[in-house]
GROMACS .gro file of C-alpha atoms in nm:
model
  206
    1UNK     CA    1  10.878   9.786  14.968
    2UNK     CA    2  10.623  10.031  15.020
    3UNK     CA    3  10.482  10.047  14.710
    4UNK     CA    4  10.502   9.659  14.693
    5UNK     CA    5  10.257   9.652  14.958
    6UNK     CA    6  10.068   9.919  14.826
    7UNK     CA    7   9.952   9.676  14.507
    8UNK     CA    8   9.913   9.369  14.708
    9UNK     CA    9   9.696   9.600  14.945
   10UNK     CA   10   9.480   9.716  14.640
   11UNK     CA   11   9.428   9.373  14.527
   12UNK     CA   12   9.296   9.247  14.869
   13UNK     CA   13   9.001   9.537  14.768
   14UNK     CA   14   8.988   9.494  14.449
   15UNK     CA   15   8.820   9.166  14.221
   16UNK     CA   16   9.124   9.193  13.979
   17UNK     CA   17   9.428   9.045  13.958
   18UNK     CA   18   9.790   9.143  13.855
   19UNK     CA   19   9.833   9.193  13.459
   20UNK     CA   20  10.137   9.140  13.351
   21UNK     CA   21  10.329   9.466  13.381
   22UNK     CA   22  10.208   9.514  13.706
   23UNK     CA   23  10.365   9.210  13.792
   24UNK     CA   24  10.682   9.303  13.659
   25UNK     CA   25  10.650   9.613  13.807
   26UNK     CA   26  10.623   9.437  14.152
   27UNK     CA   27  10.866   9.157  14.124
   28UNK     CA   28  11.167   9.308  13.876
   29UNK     CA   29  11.400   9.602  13.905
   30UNK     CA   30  11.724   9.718  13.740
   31UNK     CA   31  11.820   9.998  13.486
   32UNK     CA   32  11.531   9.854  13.207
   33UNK     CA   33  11.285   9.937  13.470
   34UNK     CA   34  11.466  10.268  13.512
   35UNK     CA   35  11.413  10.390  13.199
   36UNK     CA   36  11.109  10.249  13.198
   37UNK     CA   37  10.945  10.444  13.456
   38UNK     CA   38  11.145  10.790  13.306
   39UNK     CA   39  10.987  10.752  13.014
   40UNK     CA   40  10.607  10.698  13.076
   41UNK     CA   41  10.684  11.015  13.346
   42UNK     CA   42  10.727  11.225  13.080
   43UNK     CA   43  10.493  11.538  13.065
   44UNK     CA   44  10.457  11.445  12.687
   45UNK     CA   45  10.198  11.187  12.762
   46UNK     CA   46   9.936  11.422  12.954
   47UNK     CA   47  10.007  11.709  12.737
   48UNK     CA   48   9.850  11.480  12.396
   49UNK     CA   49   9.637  11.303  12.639
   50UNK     CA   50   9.783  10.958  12.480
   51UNK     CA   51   9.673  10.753  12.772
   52UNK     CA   52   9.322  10.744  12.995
   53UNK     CA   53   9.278  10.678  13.357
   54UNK     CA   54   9.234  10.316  13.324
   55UNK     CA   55   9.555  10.297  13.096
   56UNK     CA   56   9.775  10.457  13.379
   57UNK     CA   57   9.587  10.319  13.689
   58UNK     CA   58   9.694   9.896  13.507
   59UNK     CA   59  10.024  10.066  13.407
   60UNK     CA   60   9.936  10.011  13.053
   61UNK     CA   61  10.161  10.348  13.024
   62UNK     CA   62  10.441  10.185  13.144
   63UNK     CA   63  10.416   9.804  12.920
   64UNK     CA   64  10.370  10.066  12.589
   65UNK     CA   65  10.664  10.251  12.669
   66UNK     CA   66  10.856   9.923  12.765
   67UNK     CA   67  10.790   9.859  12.408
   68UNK     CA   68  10.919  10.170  12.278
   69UNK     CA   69  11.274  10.076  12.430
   70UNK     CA   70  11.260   9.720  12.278
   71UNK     CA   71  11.233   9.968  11.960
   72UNK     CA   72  11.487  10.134  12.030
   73UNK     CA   73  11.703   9.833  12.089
   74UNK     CA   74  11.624   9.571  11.869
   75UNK     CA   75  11.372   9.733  11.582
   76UNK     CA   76  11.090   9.632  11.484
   77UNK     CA   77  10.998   9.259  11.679
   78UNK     CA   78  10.747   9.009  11.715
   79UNK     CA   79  10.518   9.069  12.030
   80UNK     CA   80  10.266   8.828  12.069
   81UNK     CA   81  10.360   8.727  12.443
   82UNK     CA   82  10.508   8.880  12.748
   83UNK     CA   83  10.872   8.733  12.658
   84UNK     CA   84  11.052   8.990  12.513
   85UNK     CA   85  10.977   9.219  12.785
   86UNK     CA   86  10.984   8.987  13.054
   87UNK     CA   87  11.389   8.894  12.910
   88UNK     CA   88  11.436   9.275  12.845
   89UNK     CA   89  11.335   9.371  13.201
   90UNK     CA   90  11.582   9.061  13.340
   91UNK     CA   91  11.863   9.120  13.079
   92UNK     CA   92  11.897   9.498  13.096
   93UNK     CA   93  11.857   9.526  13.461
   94UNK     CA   94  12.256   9.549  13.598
   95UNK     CA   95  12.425   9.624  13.218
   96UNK     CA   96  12.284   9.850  12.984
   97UNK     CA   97  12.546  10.089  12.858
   98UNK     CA   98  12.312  10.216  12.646
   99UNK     CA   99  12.128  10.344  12.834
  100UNK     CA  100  12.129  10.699  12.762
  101UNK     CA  101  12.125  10.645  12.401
  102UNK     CA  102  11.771  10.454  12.412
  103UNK     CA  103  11.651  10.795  12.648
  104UNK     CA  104  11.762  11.061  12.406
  105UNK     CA  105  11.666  10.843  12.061
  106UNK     CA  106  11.289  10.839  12.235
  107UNK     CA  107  11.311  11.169  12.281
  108UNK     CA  108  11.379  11.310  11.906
  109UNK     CA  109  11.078  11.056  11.831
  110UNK     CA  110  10.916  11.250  12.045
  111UNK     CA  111  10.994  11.613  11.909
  112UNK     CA  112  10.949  11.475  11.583
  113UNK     CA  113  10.597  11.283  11.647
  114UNK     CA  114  10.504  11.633  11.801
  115UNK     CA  115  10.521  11.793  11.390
  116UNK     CA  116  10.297  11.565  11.287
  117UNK     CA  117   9.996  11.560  11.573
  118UNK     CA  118   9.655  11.802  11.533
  119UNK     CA  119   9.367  11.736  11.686
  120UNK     CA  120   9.181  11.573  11.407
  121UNK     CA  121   9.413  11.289  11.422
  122UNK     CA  122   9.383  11.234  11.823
  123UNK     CA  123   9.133  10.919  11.806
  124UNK     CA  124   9.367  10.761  11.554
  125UNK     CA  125   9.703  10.863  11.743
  126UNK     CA  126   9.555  10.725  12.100
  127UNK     CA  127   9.524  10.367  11.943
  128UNK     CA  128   9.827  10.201  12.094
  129UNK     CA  129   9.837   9.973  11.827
  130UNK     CA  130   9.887  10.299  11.575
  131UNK     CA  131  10.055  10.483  11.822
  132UNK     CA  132  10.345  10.199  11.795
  133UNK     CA  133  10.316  10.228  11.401
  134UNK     CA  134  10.361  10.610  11.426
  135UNK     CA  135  10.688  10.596  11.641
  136UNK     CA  136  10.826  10.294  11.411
  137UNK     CA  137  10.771  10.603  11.162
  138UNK     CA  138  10.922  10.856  11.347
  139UNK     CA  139  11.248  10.625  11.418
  140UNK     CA  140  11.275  10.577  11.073
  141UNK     CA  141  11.251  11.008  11.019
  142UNK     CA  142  11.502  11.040  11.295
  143UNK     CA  143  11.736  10.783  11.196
  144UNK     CA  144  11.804  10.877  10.812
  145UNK     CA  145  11.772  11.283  10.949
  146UNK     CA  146  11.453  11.342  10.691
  147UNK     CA  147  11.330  11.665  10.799
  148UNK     CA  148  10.917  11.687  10.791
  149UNK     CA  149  10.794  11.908  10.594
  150UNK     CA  150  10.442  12.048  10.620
  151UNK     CA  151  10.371  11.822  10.268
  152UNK     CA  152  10.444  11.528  10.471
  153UNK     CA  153  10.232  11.623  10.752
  154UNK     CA  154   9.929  11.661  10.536
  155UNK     CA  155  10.019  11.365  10.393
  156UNK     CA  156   9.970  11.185  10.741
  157UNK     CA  157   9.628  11.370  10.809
  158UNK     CA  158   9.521  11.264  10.463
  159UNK     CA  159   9.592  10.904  10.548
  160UNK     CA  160   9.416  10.942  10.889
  161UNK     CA  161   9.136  11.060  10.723
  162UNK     CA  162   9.077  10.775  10.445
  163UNK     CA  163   9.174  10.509  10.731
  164UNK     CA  164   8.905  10.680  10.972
  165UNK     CA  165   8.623  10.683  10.656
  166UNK     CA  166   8.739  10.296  10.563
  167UNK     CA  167   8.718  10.187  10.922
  168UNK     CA  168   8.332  10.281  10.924
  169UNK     CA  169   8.292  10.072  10.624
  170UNK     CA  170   8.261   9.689  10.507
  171UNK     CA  171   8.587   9.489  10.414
  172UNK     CA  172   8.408   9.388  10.146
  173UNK     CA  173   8.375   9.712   9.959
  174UNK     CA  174   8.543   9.752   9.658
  175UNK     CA  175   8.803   9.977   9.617
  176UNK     CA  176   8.887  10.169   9.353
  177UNK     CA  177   9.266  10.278   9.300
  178UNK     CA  178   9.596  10.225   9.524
  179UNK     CA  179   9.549  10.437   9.839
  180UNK     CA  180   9.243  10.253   9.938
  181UNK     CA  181   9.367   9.917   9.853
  182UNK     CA  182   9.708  10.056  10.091
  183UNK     CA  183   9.444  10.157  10.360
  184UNK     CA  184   9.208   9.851  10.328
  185UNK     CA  185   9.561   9.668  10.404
  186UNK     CA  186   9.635   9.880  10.693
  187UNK     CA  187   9.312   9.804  10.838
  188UNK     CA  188   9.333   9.442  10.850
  189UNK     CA  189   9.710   9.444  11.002
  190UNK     CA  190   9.527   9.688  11.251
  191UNK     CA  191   9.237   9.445  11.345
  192UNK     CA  192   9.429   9.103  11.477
  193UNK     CA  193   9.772   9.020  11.559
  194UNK     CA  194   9.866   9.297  11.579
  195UNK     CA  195  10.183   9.240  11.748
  196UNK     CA  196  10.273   9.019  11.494
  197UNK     CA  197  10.553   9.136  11.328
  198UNK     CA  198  10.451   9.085  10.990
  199UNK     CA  199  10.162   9.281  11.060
  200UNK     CA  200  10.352   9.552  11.281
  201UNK     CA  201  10.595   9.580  10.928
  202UNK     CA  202  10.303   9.580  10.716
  203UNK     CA  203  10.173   9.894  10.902
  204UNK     CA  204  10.464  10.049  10.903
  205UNK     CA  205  10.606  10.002  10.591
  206UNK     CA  206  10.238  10.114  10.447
   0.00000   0.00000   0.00000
């Protein structure tokens, strides 16, 4: 209850009102919730720096890794609205025998999204919207056991490159052979709807 009035306190000095995982952080509670809050305490998140002040002070933190279990548990998903997290929050709050298995599959993603990081891919990584692509990624590594090899991991910079270069220019530019026509893709499921899940597979799958 304390922290309850904590918020409502903050708002009263504040111009701003209550997004939407602040409100569910205020108003719902269970196991979902839980592992919620376990997850976005992780020292993994300050150590790559994946979220700013502003991200953790709105609790946008907490609503990405929300999203990560809804990975976990039901894939890749369309995203568009609060729904699915709203339900998850209300559905998983008393039974959710899996629990532990959502923790600990996070977790490899984790380790295994840990191979592939360097600093020259930080600005890309810190995107949430390719921060979601890169776990989809690493639940598909972790899932069919692939170990990452330091081929693949070049392989990611590489891409992080060309997408960086192709951001900076026009999507009208010609391009001249597969990769950039992959990238040029990439880009424009990066640049609206992105929680579309056409556009969330597209990414992915590219």
């Amino acid at each position: 209850m304390d922290e309850i009035r904590n918020i409502f306190y903050r708002l009263n000095l504040t111009d701003y009102s209550l997004n939407d995982q602040e409100k569910r952080h205020s108003n719902t509670w269970g196991l979902f919730a839980d592992l919620t809050k376990e997850i976005s305490e992780l020292s993994f998140w300050d150590d790559f720096n994946l979220f700013n002040y502003g991200d953790i002070k709105r609790m946008k933190d907490e609503e990405f890794c929300s999203s990560l279990i809804l990975l976990a548990r039901k894939g890749i998903i369309n995203q568009t609205n609060q729904n699915p997290l709203n339900d998850a929050y209300l559905d998983y709050s008393t039974n959710y025998p899996e629990y532990n298995d959502d923790k600990n599959r996070i977790l490899k993603w984790i380790d295994t999204f840990k191979l592939f990081y360097t600093p020259e891919s930080k600005s890309f990584i810190r995107k949430r919207t390719q921060l979601y692509t890169i776990f989809c990624l690493m639940d598909y590594l972790t899932e069919e056991k692939i170990e990452v090899t330091p081929h693949m991991v070049s392989r990611f910079n590489n891409f992080v490159q060309k997408y960086n270069l192709f951001e900076n220019s026009s999507d009208t530019e010609e391009v001249s052979n597969p990769e950039d026509e992959a990238i040029k893709k990439y880009k424009l499921a990066s640049s609206e709807g992105v929680n579309k899940i056409r556009n969330r597979k597209l990414r992915y799958e590219i």
